[in-house]
Short mmCIF file of C-alpha atoms in Angstrom, two decimals:
data_model
loop_
_atom_site.label_atom_id
_atom_site.label_comp_id
_atom_site.label_asym_id
_atom_site.label_seq_id
_atom_site.Cartn_x
_atom_site.Cartn_y
_atom_site.Cartn_z
CA MET M 1 66.72 52.05 -86.32
CA ALA M 2 70.05 53.18 -83.53
CA ALA M 3 73.03 50.95 -83.95
CA VAL M 4 73.31 49.03 -80.55
CA VAL M 5 76.92 49.57 -78.81
CA ILE M 6 77.74 47.41 -76.65
CA SER M 7 81.15 47.66 -75.04
CA ALA M 8 82.87 46.42 -71.74
CA ALA M 9 84.05 48.79 -68.71
CA PRO M 10 86.48 51.47 -69.50
CA ASP M 11 90.08 50.55 -68.99
CA GLU M 12 90.65 53.98 -67.50
CA LYS M 13 94.57 52.53 -66.49
CA THR M 14 95.35 52.20 -70.34
CA GLY M 15 93.20 55.24 -70.93
CA THR M 16 92.33 53.31 -74.45
CA LYS M 17 88.65 52.45 -74.55
CA PRO M 18 87.52 49.19 -75.99
CA ALA M 19 86.28 47.81 -79.13
CA SER M 20 82.27 47.89 -79.77
CA ILE M 21 80.24 46.02 -81.24
CA ARG M 22 77.66 47.13 -84.05
CA ASP M 23 74.61 45.47 -85.08
CA GLY M 24 73.06 48.36 -87.29
CA SER M 25 69.85 46.84 -87.94
CA GLU M 26 70.39 43.68 -86.27
CA SER M 27 70.34 45.33 -83.03
CA THR M 28 66.77 43.13 -82.14
CA SER M 29 69.00 39.98 -82.18
CA ILE M 30 70.75 40.95 -79.22
CA ASN M 31 69.60 38.74 -76.36
CA GLU M 32 68.83 40.50 -72.75
CA ALA M 33 72.05 37.59 -71.23
CA GLU M 34 74.30 39.72 -73.25
CA LEU M 35 72.95 42.87 -72.42
CA GLU M 36 72.89 41.60 -68.65
CA SER M 37 76.72 40.83 -69.01
CA HIS M 38 77.39 44.24 -69.15
CA GLU M 39 75.17 45.78 -66.21
CA VAL M 40 77.81 47.48 -63.56
CA PHE M 41 75.91 44.92 -60.99
CA LYS M 42 75.12 41.77 -61.51
CA ARG M 43 72.16 39.35 -60.03
CA THR M 44 73.88 37.33 -56.88
CA GLU M 45 73.11 35.26 -53.74
CA ASN M 46 76.72 35.64 -52.90
CA GLY M 47 76.97 38.63 -51.34
CA VAL M 48 75.01 41.75 -51.76
CA ASN M 49 72.56 42.15 -54.25
CA PHE M 50 71.30 45.63 -55.79
CA ARG M 51 69.78 44.23 -58.57
CA ASN M 52 66.66 44.51 -56.82
CA VAL M 53 64.79 47.55 -57.69
CA SER M 54 60.79 46.82 -59.65
CA TRP M 55 60.14 49.28 -61.93
CA PRO M 56 57.14 50.67 -60.06
CA PHE M 57 59.68 51.02 -56.91
CA ALA M 58 61.71 52.83 -59.07
CA ALA M 59 58.86 55.43 -60.06
CA VAL M 60 58.66 56.32 -56.20
CA ILE M 61 62.11 56.65 -56.10
CA PHE M 62 62.42 59.10 -59.44
CA LEU M 63 59.24 60.96 -57.89
CA LYS M 64 60.60 61.77 -54.51
CA THR M 65 63.90 62.69 -56.13
CA ILE M 66 62.34 65.14 -58.49
CA PHE M 67 59.49 66.57 -56.37
CA ALA M 68 60.84 68.09 -52.85
CA THR M 69 62.85 70.88 -54.00
CA GLY M 70 60.72 71.73 -57.38
CA VAL M 71 57.81 72.76 -55.64
CA LEU M 72 59.15 74.37 -53.04
CA SER M 73 60.46 77.14 -54.78
CA ILE M 74 58.50 77.56 -58.00
CA PRO M 75 56.00 79.77 -56.71
CA SER M 76 58.24 82.92 -56.01
CA ALA M 77 60.23 81.89 -59.28
CA MET M 78 56.51 82.70 -60.82
CA TYR M 79 56.61 86.22 -59.06
CA SER M 80 59.14 87.34 -61.44
CA LEU M 81 58.02 85.73 -64.55
CA GLY M 82 53.98 85.68 -63.86
CA ALA M 83 51.47 83.15 -63.81
CA LEU M 84 51.39 82.90 -67.32
CA GLY M 85 54.93 83.01 -67.76
CA GLY M 86 55.61 80.69 -65.08
CA ALA M 87 53.16 77.83 -66.21
CA LEU M 88 54.63 77.93 -69.83
CA SER M 89 58.03 77.72 -68.19
CA VAL M 90 56.99 75.01 -66.26
CA VAL M 91 55.49 73.12 -69.05
CA GLY M 92 58.17 73.69 -70.92
CA TRP M 93 61.22 72.60 -69.06
CA SER M 94 58.81 69.30 -67.85
CA VAL M 95 58.42 68.21 -71.35
CA MET M 96 62.25 69.11 -72.03
CA ASN M 97 63.50 67.82 -68.71
CA THR M 98 61.72 64.52 -70.07
CA TYR M 99 63.01 64.00 -73.03
CA THR M 100 66.51 64.62 -72.29
CA ALA M 101 66.15 61.86 -69.72
CA ILE M 102 64.77 59.29 -72.20
CA ILE M 103 67.78 60.03 -74.08
CA GLN M 104 70.09 59.38 -70.75
CA GLY M 105 68.06 55.93 -69.83
CA ASP M 106 68.14 54.77 -74.12
CA PHE M 107 71.87 55.59 -73.97
CA LYS M 108 72.15 53.56 -71.18
CA THR M 109 70.23 50.66 -72.46
CA ARG M 110 72.83 50.37 -75.52
CA HIS M 111 75.44 51.20 -73.22
CA PRO M 112 74.75 48.81 -70.10
CA GLU M 113 78.27 49.25 -68.50
CA CYS M 114 77.53 53.09 -67.84
CA HIS M 115 76.26 53.46 -63.89
CA THR M 116 76.13 57.35 -63.82
CA LEU M 117 76.32 60.17 -66.83
CA ALA M 118 80.48 60.64 -66.13
CA ASP M 119 80.33 56.96 -67.59
CA MET M 120 78.79 58.12 -70.57
CA GLY M 121 80.63 61.41 -70.63
CA TYR M 122 83.84 58.33 -71.21
CA ALA M 123 82.33 56.52 -73.68
CA VAL M 124 81.55 59.73 -75.85
CA GLY M 125 84.86 61.91 -75.18
CA GLY M 126 87.37 59.62 -72.54
CA VAL M 127 88.59 60.74 -69.36
CA TRP M 128 88.36 64.25 -69.92
CA LEU M 129 84.80 63.96 -70.81
CA LYS M 130 83.80 61.64 -68.19
CA GLU M 131 86.00 63.65 -65.66
CA LEU M 132 84.39 66.89 -65.91
CA ILE M 133 80.85 65.22 -65.78
CA GLY M 134 82.10 63.29 -62.99
CA ALA M 135 83.05 66.61 -60.86
CA LEU M 136 79.85 68.55 -62.31
CA TYR M 137 77.92 65.02 -61.13
CA LEU M 138 79.33 65.47 -57.77
CA ILE M 139 78.95 69.17 -56.76
CA ALA M 140 75.25 69.29 -58.71
CA PHE M 141 73.91 66.25 -56.08
CA VAL M 142 76.37 67.70 -52.84
CA LEU M 143 74.69 71.00 -53.40
CA CYS M 144 70.91 69.41 -53.45
CA ALA M 145 71.64 67.55 -50.50
CA GLY M 146 72.70 71.18 -48.57
CA THR M 147 69.23 72.41 -49.85
CA GLY M 148 67.64 69.55 -47.81
CA ILE M 149 69.82 70.45 -45.33
CA ILE M 150 68.38 73.97 -45.35
CA GLY M 151 64.65 73.10 -46.00
CA LEU M 152 65.29 70.23 -42.89
CA SER M 153 66.72 73.05 -40.29
CA THR M 154 64.16 75.63 -41.65
CA GLY M 155 61.45 73.19 -40.23
CA PHE M 156 63.14 72.44 -37.15
CA ASN M 157 63.37 76.50 -36.59
CA ALA M 158 59.58 76.69 -37.59
CA LEU M 159 58.42 74.17 -35.07
CA SER M 160 60.99 75.56 -32.11
CA ASP M 161 60.42 79.10 -32.46
CA HIS M 162 64.21 78.90 -33.46
CA ALA M 163 64.84 77.79 -30.43
CA ALA M 164 68.51 77.13 -31.11
CA CYS M 165 71.29 78.16 -33.27
CA THR M 166 70.36 78.10 -37.14
CA VAL M 167 74.16 76.30 -37.10
CA TRP M 168 73.16 74.03 -35.07
CA TRP M 169 69.68 72.77 -36.48
CA ALA M 170 71.51 72.46 -39.77
CA PHE M 171 73.82 69.58 -38.34
CA LEU M 172 71.63 68.07 -36.62
CA SER M 173 69.64 68.07 -40.49
CA THR M 174 73.49 66.49 -41.18
CA VAL M 175 73.51 64.14 -39.46
CA ILE M 176 69.73 62.68 -40.13
CA ILE M 177 70.30 62.61 -43.87
CA THR M 178 73.63 60.96 -43.42
CA ILE M 179 72.42 58.33 -41.50
CA ALA M 180 69.92 57.57 -43.87
CA ALA M 181 71.65 58.36 -47.08
CA SER M 182 74.42 55.27 -45.90
CA ILE M 183 71.63 52.86 -46.12
CA ARG M 184 73.77 51.03 -49.11
CA THR M 185 70.74 50.04 -51.59
CA LEU M 186 68.22 51.55 -52.79
CA ARG M 187 65.81 48.57 -52.27
CA ASN M 188 66.05 49.12 -48.60
CA LEU M 189 65.82 53.06 -48.96
CA GLY M 190 62.45 52.15 -49.64
CA TRP M 191 60.06 52.42 -47.01
CA LEU M 192 61.50 55.87 -46.72
CA THR M 193 60.65 56.79 -50.10
CA TRP M 194 57.39 56.26 -49.97
CA ALA M 195 57.04 57.91 -46.82
CA GLY M 196 58.68 60.93 -47.27
CA PHE M 197 56.98 61.16 -50.73
CA LEU M 198 53.81 61.00 -48.52
CA SER M 199 55.02 63.55 -46.27
CA ILE M 200 55.84 66.22 -48.37
CA PHE M 201 53.02 65.61 -50.65
CA THR M 202 50.50 66.23 -47.65
CA ALA M 203 52.57 69.49 -46.41
CA VAL M 204 52.53 71.38 -49.75
CA PHE M 205 48.75 70.28 -50.03
CA ILE M 206 47.91 71.44 -46.48
CA VAL M 207 49.67 74.48 -47.68
CA VAL M 208 48.15 75.16 -50.74
CA ILE M 209 44.40 74.80 -48.81
CA GLY M 210 45.78 76.89 -46.17
CA VAL M 211 46.86 79.88 -48.29
CA THR M 212 42.80 79.87 -49.73
CA THR M 213 41.38 80.34 -46.48
CA VAL M 214 43.62 83.11 -44.93
CA ASP M 215 42.10 87.03 -45.98
CA ARG M 216 46.25 87.97 -46.64
CA PRO M 217 49.08 85.87 -46.71
CA ALA M 218 50.82 85.81 -43.67
CA ALA M 219 54.34 88.11 -44.85
CA ALA M 220 51.96 90.78 -46.16
CA PRO M 221 51.15 93.68 -44.16
CA GLN M 222 48.41 92.54 -41.40
CA THR M 223 46.57 96.21 -41.54
CA GLY M 224 45.68 98.64 -44.11
CA ASP M 225 45.93 97.92 -48.21
CA PHE M 226 48.77 95.86 -49.92
CA ASP M 227 49.79 95.25 -53.09
CA LEU M 228 49.61 91.42 -53.74
CA GLY M 229 51.72 91.29 -56.63
CA TYR M 230 50.38 88.90 -58.35
CA HIS M 231 50.50 89.24 -62.06
CA VAL M 232 49.32 86.88 -65.27
CA ILE M 233 52.50 88.87 -67.44
CA ALA M 234 55.12 90.37 -65.71
CA TYR M 235 58.26 92.24 -67.08
CA PRO M 236 61.25 90.89 -65.20
CA THR M 237 64.75 92.36 -66.20
CA PHE M 238 67.13 89.82 -67.46
CA VAL M 239 68.99 89.20 -64.10
CA GLU M 240 65.36 88.50 -62.34
CA GLY M 241 64.24 86.18 -65.29
CA MET M 242 66.77 84.20 -65.73
CA THR M 243 67.42 83.60 -61.91
CA ALA M 244 63.86 82.58 -61.64
CA THR M 245 63.65 80.76 -65.08
CA VAL M 246 66.83 78.54 -63.92
CA THR M 247 64.79 77.68 -60.61
CA ILE M 248 62.36 76.41 -62.40
CA PHE M 249 64.23 74.32 -64.82
CA VAL M 250 66.13 73.17 -62.21
CA SER M 251 63.26 71.59 -59.98
CA SER M 252 62.45 68.85 -62.24
CA ALA M 253 66.29 68.75 -64.13
CA GLY M 254 67.47 65.82 -61.83
CA THR M 255 67.44 63.50 -63.93
CA SER M 256 70.85 62.37 -64.01
CA ALA M 257 70.36 61.16 -60.91
CA PHE M 258 67.74 58.13 -62.09
CA LEU M 259 71.08 56.83 -64.24
CA PRO M 260 72.20 54.75 -61.06
CA VAL M 261 68.42 53.41 -59.97
CA ILE M 262 68.51 51.86 -63.61
CA SER M 263 71.30 50.00 -62.53
CA GLU M 264 69.57 48.41 -59.90
CA MET M 265 66.32 47.79 -61.37
CA LYS M 266 65.62 44.14 -61.92
CA ASN M 267 64.60 45.01 -65.56
CA PRO M 268 66.79 48.40 -66.52
CA ARG M 269 64.67 47.86 -69.80
CA ASP M 270 61.88 49.24 -67.71
CA TYR M 271 62.90 52.74 -66.88
CA ARG M 272 60.88 54.42 -69.33
CA LYS M 273 57.65 53.21 -67.68
CA ALA M 274 58.81 54.60 -64.67
CA LEU M 275 60.01 57.78 -65.52
CA TYR M 276 56.55 58.76 -67.97
CA ILE M 277 55.11 58.11 -64.34
CA CYS M 278 56.91 60.00 -62.37
CA MET M 279 57.39 63.15 -65.05
CA GLY M 280 53.17 63.11 -65.81
CA LEU M 281 52.63 63.51 -62.09
CA VAL M 282 55.40 66.13 -61.64
CA LEU M 283 54.51 68.11 -64.04
CA CYS M 284 50.64 68.23 -62.88
CA MET M 285 51.77 68.87 -59.44
CA TYR M 286 54.26 71.18 -60.15
CA LEU M 287 51.37 73.60 -62.35
CA SER M 288 48.61 73.10 -60.04
CA PHE M 289 50.09 73.29 -56.53
CA SER M 290 52.29 76.80 -57.80
CA LEU M 291 49.81 78.90 -59.65
CA VAL M 292 47.91 78.24 -56.68
CA VAL M 293 49.91 79.28 -54.36
CA TYR M 294 51.01 82.13 -56.31
CA ARG M 295 47.66 83.20 -56.81
CA TRP M 296 46.84 83.30 -53.17
CA THR M 297 50.15 84.94 -52.16
CA GLY M 298 51.57 87.05 -55.19
CA GLN M 299 55.06 88.15 -53.93
CA TRP M 300 54.63 87.22 -50.36
CA VAL M 301 55.34 83.96 -50.73
CA ALA M 302 57.31 82.30 -48.43
CA ASN M 303 60.86 80.50 -49.60
CA PRO M 304 60.41 77.62 -49.06
CA SER M 305 56.70 78.15 -49.81
CA LEU M 306 55.80 75.68 -46.63
CA GLY M 307 55.53 78.85 -44.24
CA SER M 308 53.00 80.69 -46.49
CA ALA M 309 49.97 80.20 -44.93
CA GLY M 310 50.52 81.92 -41.97
CA GLY M 311 52.04 80.26 -38.08
CA THR M 312 49.61 77.62 -37.36
CA ILE M 313 49.49 76.62 -40.69
CA LYS M 314 53.08 76.58 -41.07
CA LYS M 315 54.17 74.66 -38.20
CA VAL M 316 51.26 71.38 -39.17
CA SER M 317 53.21 71.79 -42.78
CA TYR M 318 56.51 71.83 -41.61
CA GLY M 319 55.63 69.05 -39.13
CA ILE M 320 53.99 66.81 -41.58
CA GLY M 321 56.77 67.18 -44.85
CA LEU M 322 60.08 67.15 -42.42
CA VAL M 323 60.28 63.50 -43.16
CA GLY M 324 59.87 64.26 -46.69
CA LEU M 325 62.06 67.36 -46.64
CA ALA M 326 65.52 64.50 -44.66
CA VAL M 327 64.26 62.11 -47.44
CA SER M 328 65.49 64.38 -50.11
CA GLY M 329 68.79 65.58 -49.27
CA CYS M 330 69.22 62.01 -48.50
CA LEU M 331 68.42 60.65 -51.49
CA TYR M 332 70.43 63.50 -53.10
CA GLN M 333 73.43 62.71 -51.04
CA HIS M 334 73.03 58.53 -51.35
CA VAL M 335 73.51 59.16 -55.41
CA ALA M 336 76.67 61.31 -55.08
CA ALA M 337 77.99 59.04 -52.55
CA LYS M 338 77.18 55.74 -54.85
CA TYR M 339 79.02 57.67 -57.32
CA LEU M 340 82.41 57.90 -55.42
CA PHE M 341 81.79 54.06 -54.37
CA VAL M 342 80.99 52.30 -57.43
CA ARG M 343 83.74 54.41 -59.21
CA ILE M 344 86.60 52.97 -56.28
CA LEU M 345 85.42 49.90 -56.18
CA ARG M 346 84.33 49.25 -59.17
CA ASN M 347 85.70 45.71 -60.79
CA THR M 348 86.76 44.41 -57.38
CA LYS M 349 85.50 41.97 -55.06
CA HIS M 350 84.63 44.68 -52.75
CA LEU M 351 81.88 46.27 -55.15
CA GLN M 352 79.60 43.18 -53.85
CA SER M 353 81.13 41.91 -50.96
CA ASN M 354 80.77 42.63 -47.57
CA THR M 355 84.15 43.21 -47.05
CA PHE M 356 86.06 45.61 -44.49
CA ILE M 357 86.92 47.55 -47.77
CA HIS M 358 83.29 47.75 -48.69
CA TRP M 359 82.40 49.18 -45.97
CA GLY M 360 85.14 51.63 -44.84
CA THR M 361 85.14 52.87 -48.29
CA TRP M 362 80.77 53.30 -48.69
CA LEU M 363 80.94 54.92 -44.99
CA GLY M 364 83.42 56.63 -46.07
CA CYS M 365 82.39 57.71 -49.36
CA SER M 366 78.77 59.07 -47.43
CA ILE M 367 79.66 61.10 -44.49
CA SER M 368 82.37 63.21 -46.37
CA LEU M 369 80.42 63.81 -48.41
CA GLY M 370 77.58 65.15 -45.86
CA ALA M 371 80.29 66.82 -44.53
CA VAL M 372 80.63 68.82 -47.73
CA ALA M 373 76.94 69.54 -48.29
CA PHE M 374 77.00 70.82 -44.80
CA ILE M 375 79.55 73.23 -45.17
CA LEU M 376 78.07 74.64 -48.97
CA ALA M 377 74.63 74.78 -47.16
CA GLU M 378 75.28 77.14 -44.23
CA SER M 379 77.82 79.10 -46.57
CA ILE M 380 74.59 79.85 -49.42
CA ALA M 381 71.93 79.73 -46.68
CA ILE M 382 68.69 80.59 -48.96
CA PHE M 383 67.43 78.21 -50.69
CA ASN M 384 66.14 79.39 -53.92
CA TYR M 385 69.40 81.02 -54.51
CA LEU M 386 71.36 77.92 -53.69
CA LEU M 387 68.78 75.63 -56.27
CA SER M 388 69.66 78.55 -59.10
CA LEU M 389 73.05 78.41 -58.27
CA VAL M 390 73.53 74.47 -58.93
CA GLY M 391 71.23 74.78 -61.59
CA SER M 392 73.13 77.06 -64.06
CA ILE M 393 76.43 75.47 -63.46
CA CYS M 394 75.45 71.78 -63.09
CA PHE M 395 72.17 70.80 -64.43
CA ALA M 396 71.90 72.91 -67.67
CA PRO M 397 75.28 70.99 -69.57
CA MET M 398 74.09 67.28 -67.20
CA ALA M 399 70.31 67.87 -68.20
CA ILE M 400 70.26 69.95 -71.54
CA SER M 401 73.99 69.75 -73.15
CA ILE M 402 75.39 66.06 -72.42
CA PRO M 403 72.16 64.36 -73.41
CA GLY M 404 72.20 66.40 -76.53
CA ILE M 405 75.53 65.05 -77.44
CA LEU M 406 75.14 61.30 -76.28
CA TRP M 407 72.58 61.40 -78.81
CA LEU M 408 74.89 63.15 -81.30
CA PHE M 409 77.22 60.08 -80.73
CA ASP M 410 74.68 57.44 -81.01
CA PHE M 411 72.82 58.92 -84.19
CA ARG M 412 75.90 60.38 -85.75
CA ASP M 413 75.28 59.02 -89.78
CA TYR M 414 72.07 61.19 -89.12
CA ARG M 415 73.96 63.90 -90.16
CA THR M 416 73.69 63.00 -93.99
CA GLY M 417 70.44 61.21 -93.55
CA ASN M 418 66.88 62.04 -95.14
CA LEU M 419 65.65 65.62 -93.79
CA TRP M 420 64.16 64.43 -90.94
CA GLN M 421 66.94 62.76 -89.54
CA ARG M 422 69.30 66.01 -90.65
CA LEU M 423 66.79 68.01 -88.84
CA GLN M 424 66.25 65.95 -85.43
CA TYR M 425 70.34 66.01 -86.10
CA LEU M 426 70.18 69.66 -85.74
CA PHE M 427 67.78 69.89 -82.69
CA HIS M 428 69.94 68.11 -80.96
CA TRP M 429 73.17 70.14 -81.63
CA PHE M 430 70.61 73.15 -80.50
CA LEU M 431 70.65 71.52 -76.90
CA VAL M 432 74.16 71.45 -76.87
CA ILE M 433 74.02 75.68 -77.29
CA LEU M 434 71.09 75.77 -75.33
CA GLY M 435 72.70 73.96 -72.07
CA LEU M 436 75.35 76.41 -72.55
CA PHE M 437 73.15 79.93 -72.71
CA ILE M 438 71.53 78.23 -69.23
CA THR M 439 75.18 77.56 -67.62
CA VAL M 440 76.51 81.30 -68.42
CA GLY M 441 73.71 83.39 -68.42
CA GLY M 442 71.80 81.40 -65.09
CA THR M 443 75.74 81.40 -63.46
CA TYR M 444 75.65 85.36 -64.22
CA SER M 445 72.52 86.61 -62.82
CA THR M 446 72.33 83.85 -60.11
CA ILE M 447 75.64 85.75 -58.93
CA LEU M 448 74.39 88.93 -59.49
CA ALA M 449 71.34 88.16 -57.34
CA ILE M 450 73.62 86.64 -53.93
CA LYS M 451 74.96 90.14 -54.46
CA ASP M 452 72.21 91.70 -53.99
CA ALA M 453 70.46 89.90 -51.83
CA TYR M 454 73.96 90.10 -49.44
CA ALA M 455 74.10 93.72 -49.95
CA THR M 456 70.36 94.07 -48.58
CA GLY M 457 70.73 92.35 -46.04
CA LEU M 458 68.54 89.03 -47.72
CA ILE M 459 71.07 86.82 -46.71
CA GLY M 460 73.17 87.22 -43.41
CA SER M 461 76.28 85.86 -43.16
CA ALA M 462 77.83 82.38 -43.79
CA PHE M 463 77.01 80.19 -40.60
CA SER M 464 74.86 82.51 -39.19
CA CYS M 465 72.55 81.82 -36.09
CA ALA M 466 69.38 84.18 -37.67
CA ASP M 467 66.26 82.42 -37.49
CA ASN M 468 65.88 81.02 -41.41
CA SER M 469 61.86 80.33 -41.07
CA ASN M 470 60.58 83.44 -39.45
CA SER M 471 59.19 82.68 -36.99
CA GLY M 472 59.29 86.09 -35.54
CA HIS M 473 62.02 84.91 -32.45
#
């Protein structure tokens, strides 16, 4: 059994790490109260009580965080990989991301003072690693909030038949997402997460049924013969295959967003229950929904996929899915803002007190990150390319390499252990290398794909008024 490590909150002013308490085989004797004393948010009745999220409620938050953007982008990725390659990629990455999420959650249990992956980086590698991961963390979830802005603006365009400039729809989407993201506690976001999940699930389910009822995909030629483009096995180029693989990987890679939720759980040790339910459901839905949509639309799948079954169904699905698209962006922006908020006010009385500084800091973090997300979304206004970019640059190291490093840190004695322990040690080094490969290869491929998309006119200019929903206007 690994040693339990409990350390005080990092002292960034002195640049030193506090001494650790290592009990080795005595780890099970450390009581709940001692672990609780190192949590970021304390249970309190005087001020803001962040610690009120049950594990079933956490499972819903996890589910909504992961589900929306992924299910909308996987069918188009399957065109590059084929049905078999795409299905294997969905299963493989879902299992991998579940395992690395377990590593992160277990590390959080052993080091309860860690609020985000950046804090874990400090515990492992000091200030430089904390700042590096913190930057990746902010970039990742601000870009993810940008995908929510693109998805919501696409929905507004679809419902209104492009009645206004897309930039204005994107701005309205940013305002809606920022207002929702500014709700302080995850518990108070509860009804939004439930409504958001049911909204996007229903919308996608309507599209899945809808594509099976039409003679040909809405984007395909409506007369004469046409090539559906459905392949069980495909033979993509390196750029096509890597871009599609990263798109599928990132669809379930946002597990580092779960860590701040753990800090607001009533019992953080219930994390695995919520994780298993979330990732199990996500895998089943991703696999079934994306295979059906790809089988019936082939290369003519819309991006996002809600527009794949024709104009009427597109309007119905977007109308129902608007809440889900907004909540997705809201949760990503909330997680990023909460990271900055805790980083600024940690170890001060303002963190859990209703002071002017508390509110000013919180709203300032949320609004400023919303503005950045809007600018990025309008600069790279194609849904799957934005997801591929964030997956390559940010989530590959955060969801693969960093969890490998965390495991190697807590289980470094396995390097000289028995054969099984040494094999585990080598496997986690493989995770570190795999994450770096996806980062380099995925970033290179996505940049080339974006360059080609601009050259062929698939992506218009930045801050373009052009219709992003293909509504025919």
